[in-house]
C-alpha cells in the first residue's frame, strides 16, 4: 500500500477521515504507523495528497488530509484479455490497474475453460477489490472500467469495430508476425489471448475488426507477464 | 508446460525416455494426452525437438524423442534483484527464467526483511524447481545461473565492478532520473530494488560500481511486474 486510498464514506469532514478494517490493519502491521506520522493519501476518483495521523488505536485511525496533486496519467489503451484462470485473474486485475490501463474487456475465447466464468472473482465487488489493490500499489486514484464479454463473436463483430476505431489495433500472438511496436503515443486497442493462445479463427475475426497480429518473440509468456511486457514495450 | 523438459535420468536410450511423477501427471491432467500424440520436448541444457507418446499409463509414459532445434537466445543481461519476499521470489524466478535472463544475483538491501533469507524457497532444489517451470512455460532448455549475495557492500564494492565491466549498467529507481532506455543491443547489468526501493546509500554504491539510475514512470510496480516491464523495454 504505497498510497492510502480514501473513499467518500471515510470522510467525517472535508479534511479528516476515520479508518477501520483492512487499511487500519495495514497501517499497524506493515507501516507500523504511529500518531504524528505522515503518509501519502488519495481520494478515490480524485486528487492525491498527504495525511497526518492524529490518533491511532487498535479500533481506528483519525487522519487529517489535504489534496493537491492529480493522479498519474492513464495509458491511451483499451485492453482486451481472454479471461484468465481465476487465480491469475486476480493478479492480472492488480497489474492492469497498477500499470494505468483505463479500460479492460474480459473476453471469451475458445481456449478459455467454461468453468472460469463461474469464479466468484468475477463478481463486481471482487474485481473492485483487486483494482483497488493495484491503485494502492502504483499510487493512482482512478479505477479502470472493466467490461465482461462472455460471447466472443457478437462482441468482436458488433462492438469491437467502434471501440477500436481511431486507435492502433493490435493482437498479441506468437508466430510469424511483425514485432510488437515500441514507444507509441497514439491510442491503442490491444488483445491478449488465453494460455495456449487465440485460435486462428479468433485471430482472423480480431483482424477483421481492425487488430493486426504482432509478436513478442518466440518465448511463450504467462498472461500476467505478457501484459506487463507488452504495455512496457508499447508505451 | 509448453515444453516437456527432459533430464539425463529420463533417457533409457538415445531416442527414448520414460516419465513418471509431476510431468506424467501433467500429461494426463492438463494435456489429456493419449498414445500416438506428439509434443514438444527439450533436453535440459541442450536442443529442443519433438516427442511421440508410444505408451501411456497411470504409472508411466514411454516417449520416442528427436532433437533438432536450438533453444531461444538468452538476453544479454545480468539481473541484480534485491531479495523479494518468499512468495514473490518463486514467481520472480519463473519470470526471470521464462524471459531468458541468463544470470540472476539475489542481493541483500536495507529494505529486505532479514526473515526473507530464511525461506526454504532459497534452497538450491527449490530455486531449480521454479526455474524449470519458467523454462517449460517459455520453451527454453538452459537454466539461468542464480547467485546469492547476502551482503550488499562486499558484493557491490568487490565483485560488481568486474561483473558490470563492458556492459551498460542500470539501476531501476523511481525519481528524477532519465527514462529507462529502449531496444538496446549491448549487454546490460540491471539492478532492481526491493518493495519500497533502494535507499539513497545503495543507489550511490551501485552508481559507484558503474550503474546509472533510470526510471520507468511515476507508478510504483510490484517487483515481478517491474522485472517484466523493464526487460521488455530494454530489449
PDB file of C-alpha atoms in Angstrom, chain B residues 114-231:
ATOM      1  CA  UNK B 114      16.015 -10.410   7.436  1.00  0.00           C
ATOM      2  CA  UNK B 115      13.455 -13.216   7.674  1.00  0.00           C
ATOM      3  CA  UNK B 116      13.324 -13.446   3.864  1.00  0.00           C
ATOM      4  CA  UNK B 117      16.787 -15.034   3.913  1.00  0.00           C
ATOM      5  CA  UNK B 118      15.432 -17.922   5.997  1.00  0.00           C
ATOM      6  CA  UNK B 119      12.916 -19.148   3.422  1.00  0.00           C
ATOM      7  CA  UNK B 120      13.232 -22.739   2.182  1.00  0.00           C
ATOM      8  CA  UNK B 121      12.452 -21.325  -1.292  1.00  0.00           C
ATOM      9  CA  UNK B 122      16.103 -20.213  -1.405  1.00  0.00           C
ATOM     10  CA  UNK B 123      17.419 -23.768  -1.236  1.00  0.00           C
ATOM     11  CA  UNK B 124      19.050 -24.869  -4.490  1.00  0.00           C
ATOM     12  CA  UNK B 125      16.428 -27.547  -5.234  1.00  0.00           C
ATOM     13  CA  UNK B 126      13.587 -25.068  -4.637  1.00  0.00           C
ATOM     14  CA  UNK B 127      15.191 -22.441  -6.863  1.00  0.00           C
ATOM     15  CA  UNK B 128      15.800 -25.019  -9.577  1.00  0.00           C
ATOM     16  CA  UNK B 129      12.158 -26.152  -9.431  1.00  0.00           C
ATOM     17  CA  UNK B 130      10.887 -22.637 -10.178  1.00  0.00           C
ATOM     18  CA  UNK B 131      13.473 -22.062 -12.906  1.00  0.00           C
ATOM     19  CA  UNK B 132      12.415 -25.317 -14.585  1.00  0.00           C
ATOM     20  CA  UNK B 133       8.761 -24.194 -14.521  1.00  0.00           C
ATOM     21  CA  UNK B 134       9.825 -20.981 -16.262  1.00  0.00           C
ATOM     22  CA  UNK B 135      11.732 -22.906 -18.953  1.00  0.00           C
ATOM     23  CA  UNK B 136       8.731 -25.204 -19.528  1.00  0.00           C
ATOM     24  CA  UNK B 137       6.464 -22.163 -19.816  1.00  0.00           C
ATOM     25  CA  UNK B 138       8.642 -20.254 -22.282  1.00  0.00           C
ATOM     26  CA  UNK B 139      10.106 -23.228 -24.219  1.00  0.00           C
ATOM     27  CA  UNK B 140      13.741 -22.951 -23.277  1.00  0.00           C
ATOM     28  CA  UNK B 141      16.200 -25.605 -22.091  1.00  0.00           C
ATOM     29  CA  UNK B 142      19.010 -23.655 -20.438  1.00  0.00           C
ATOM     30  CA  UNK B 143      18.827 -22.931 -16.708  1.00  0.00           C
ATOM     31  CA  UNK B 144      19.830 -19.439 -15.601  1.00  0.00           C
ATOM     32  CA  UNK B 145      22.676 -19.169 -13.148  1.00  0.00           C
ATOM     33  CA  UNK B 146      21.495 -17.889  -9.753  1.00  0.00           C
ATOM     34  CA  UNK B 147      23.983 -16.300  -7.350  1.00  0.00           C
ATOM     35  CA  UNK B 148      23.054 -15.452  -3.761  1.00  0.00           C
ATOM     36  CA  UNK B 149      24.734 -12.433  -2.161  1.00  0.00           C
ATOM     37  CA  UNK B 150      23.669 -11.947   1.431  1.00  0.00           C
ATOM     38  CA  UNK B 151      25.890  -8.915   1.986  1.00  0.00           C
ATOM     39  CA  UNK B 152      25.324  -5.828  -0.101  1.00  0.00           C
ATOM     40  CA  UNK B 153      28.532  -3.900   0.448  1.00  0.00           C
ATOM     41  CA  UNK B 154      31.205  -6.541  -0.288  1.00  0.00           C
ATOM     42  CA  UNK B 155      29.299  -7.648  -3.373  1.00  0.00           C
ATOM     43  CA  UNK B 156      28.822  -4.139  -4.738  1.00  0.00           C
ATOM     44  CA  UNK B 157      32.361  -2.991  -3.901  1.00  0.00           C
ATOM     45  CA  UNK B 158      34.384  -6.094  -4.698  1.00  0.00           C
ATOM     46  CA  UNK B 159      32.522  -8.112  -7.328  1.00  0.00           C
ATOM     47  CA  UNK B 160      30.012  -5.873  -9.100  1.00  0.00           C
ATOM     48  CA  UNK B 161      32.551  -3.630 -10.876  1.00  0.00           C
ATOM     49  CA  UNK B 162      34.035  -6.628 -12.720  1.00  0.00           C
ATOM     50  CA  UNK B 163      30.583  -8.119 -13.377  1.00  0.00           C
ATOM     51  CA  UNK B 164      29.359  -4.842 -14.867  1.00  0.00           C
ATOM     52  CA  UNK B 165      32.551  -4.082 -16.818  1.00  0.00           C
ATOM     53  CA  UNK B 166      31.864  -3.719 -20.552  1.00  0.00           C
ATOM     54  CA  UNK B 167      28.083  -3.611 -20.021  1.00  0.00           C
ATOM     55  CA  UNK B 168      25.542  -0.821 -19.788  1.00  0.00           C
ATOM     56  CA  UNK B 169      24.905  -0.585 -16.043  1.00  0.00           C
ATOM     57  CA  UNK B 170      21.424   0.486 -14.916  1.00  0.00           C
ATOM     58  CA  UNK B 171      19.542   0.768 -11.614  1.00  0.00           C
ATOM     59  CA  UNK B 172      15.755   0.857 -11.820  1.00  0.00           C
ATOM     60  CA  UNK B 173      14.746   3.509  -9.311  1.00  0.00           C
ATOM     61  CA  UNK B 174      11.745   5.852  -9.165  1.00  0.00           C
ATOM     62  CA  UNK B 175      12.603   9.533  -9.105  1.00  0.00           C
ATOM     63  CA  UNK B 176      14.018  12.333 -11.160  1.00  0.00           C
ATOM     64  CA  UNK B 177      16.267  10.174 -13.349  1.00  0.00           C
ATOM     65  CA  UNK B 178      16.471   9.570 -17.109  1.00  0.00           C
ATOM     66  CA  UNK B 179      13.807   7.249 -18.531  1.00  0.00           C
ATOM     67  CA  UNK B 180      14.802   3.602 -18.913  1.00  0.00           C
ATOM     68  CA  UNK B 181      16.348   3.261 -22.390  1.00  0.00           C
ATOM     69  CA  UNK B 182      14.690   1.146 -25.067  1.00  0.00           C
ATOM     70  CA  UNK B 183      15.691  -1.555 -27.534  1.00  0.00           C
ATOM     71  CA  UNK B 184      19.323  -1.945 -26.514  1.00  0.00           C
ATOM     72  CA  UNK B 185      21.526  -4.482 -28.220  1.00  0.00           C
ATOM     73  CA  UNK B 186      24.554  -4.095 -25.946  1.00  0.00           C
ATOM     74  CA  UNK B 187      24.940  -6.230 -22.792  1.00  0.00           C
ATOM     75  CA  UNK B 188      23.266  -4.801 -19.698  1.00  0.00           C
ATOM     76  CA  UNK B 189      23.683  -5.106 -15.935  1.00  0.00           C
ATOM     77  CA  UNK B 190      20.370  -4.107 -14.353  1.00  0.00           C
ATOM     78  CA  UNK B 191      19.635  -3.749 -10.635  1.00  0.00           C
ATOM     79  CA  UNK B 192      16.023  -3.767  -9.375  1.00  0.00           C
ATOM     80  CA  UNK B 193      15.311  -2.794  -5.781  1.00  0.00           C
ATOM     81  CA  UNK B 194      13.048  -4.207  -3.075  1.00  0.00           C
ATOM     82  CA  UNK B 195       9.468  -3.192  -2.286  1.00  0.00           C
ATOM     83  CA  UNK B 196       9.991   0.366  -1.065  1.00  0.00           C
ATOM     84  CA  UNK B 197      13.058   0.824  -3.274  1.00  0.00           C
ATOM     85  CA  UNK B 198      16.791   1.067  -2.706  1.00  0.00           C
ATOM     86  CA  UNK B 199      17.893   3.533  -0.032  1.00  0.00           C
ATOM     87  CA  UNK B 200      19.998   6.510  -1.251  1.00  0.00           C
ATOM     88  CA  UNK B 201      23.228   4.935   0.075  1.00  0.00           C
ATOM     89  CA  UNK B 202      22.578   1.844  -2.046  1.00  0.00           C
ATOM     90  CA  UNK B 203      21.826   3.852  -5.175  1.00  0.00           C
ATOM     91  CA  UNK B 204      25.092   5.707  -4.601  1.00  0.00           C
ATOM     92  CA  UNK B 205      27.097   2.498  -4.121  1.00  0.00           C
ATOM     93  CA  UNK B 206      25.535   0.941  -7.226  1.00  0.00           C
ATOM     94  CA  UNK B 207      26.333   4.136  -9.103  1.00  0.00           C
ATOM     95  CA  UNK B 208      29.996   3.940  -7.979  1.00  0.00           C
ATOM     96  CA  UNK B 209      30.077   0.393  -9.353  1.00  0.00           C
ATOM     97  CA  UNK B 210      29.012   1.717 -12.769  1.00  0.00           C
ATOM     98  CA  UNK B 211      25.193   1.526 -12.661  1.00  0.00           C
ATOM     99  CA  UNK B 212      23.193   4.628 -13.640  1.00  0.00           C
ATOM    100  CA  UNK B 213      19.734   5.214 -12.136  1.00  0.00           C
ATOM    101  CA  UNK B 214      16.849   5.107 -14.635  1.00  0.00           C
ATOM    102  CA  UNK B 215      13.108   5.325 -14.010  1.00  0.00           C
ATOM    103  CA  UNK B 216      10.034   3.734 -15.502  1.00  0.00           C
ATOM    104  CA  UNK B 217       7.484   6.440 -14.709  1.00  0.00           C
ATOM    105  CA  UNK B 218       5.830   7.562 -11.523  1.00  0.00           C
ATOM    106  CA  UNK B 219       3.867   4.376 -10.879  1.00  0.00           C
ATOM    107  CA  UNK B 220       5.321   2.051  -8.244  1.00  0.00           C
ATOM    108  CA  UNK B 221       5.198  -1.508  -9.602  1.00  0.00           C
ATOM    109  CA  UNK B 222       5.447  -4.813  -7.782  1.00  0.00           C
ATOM    110  CA  UNK B 223       8.827  -6.471  -8.282  1.00  0.00           C
ATOM    111  CA  UNK B 224       7.514  -9.111 -10.643  1.00  0.00           C
ATOM    112  CA  UNK B 225       5.776  -6.520 -12.811  1.00  0.00           C
ATOM    113  CA  UNK B 226       8.826  -4.253 -12.762  1.00  0.00           C
ATOM    114  CA  UNK B 227      11.068  -7.120 -13.917  1.00  0.00           C
ATOM    115  CA  UNK B 228       8.961  -7.985 -16.950  1.00  0.00           C
ATOM    116  CA  UNK B 229       8.302  -4.325 -17.796  1.00  0.00           C
ATOM    117  CA  UNK B 230      11.977  -3.310 -17.588  1.00  0.00           C
ATOM    118  CA  UNK B 231      13.164  -6.300 -19.637  1.00  0.00           C
TER     119      UNK B 231
END
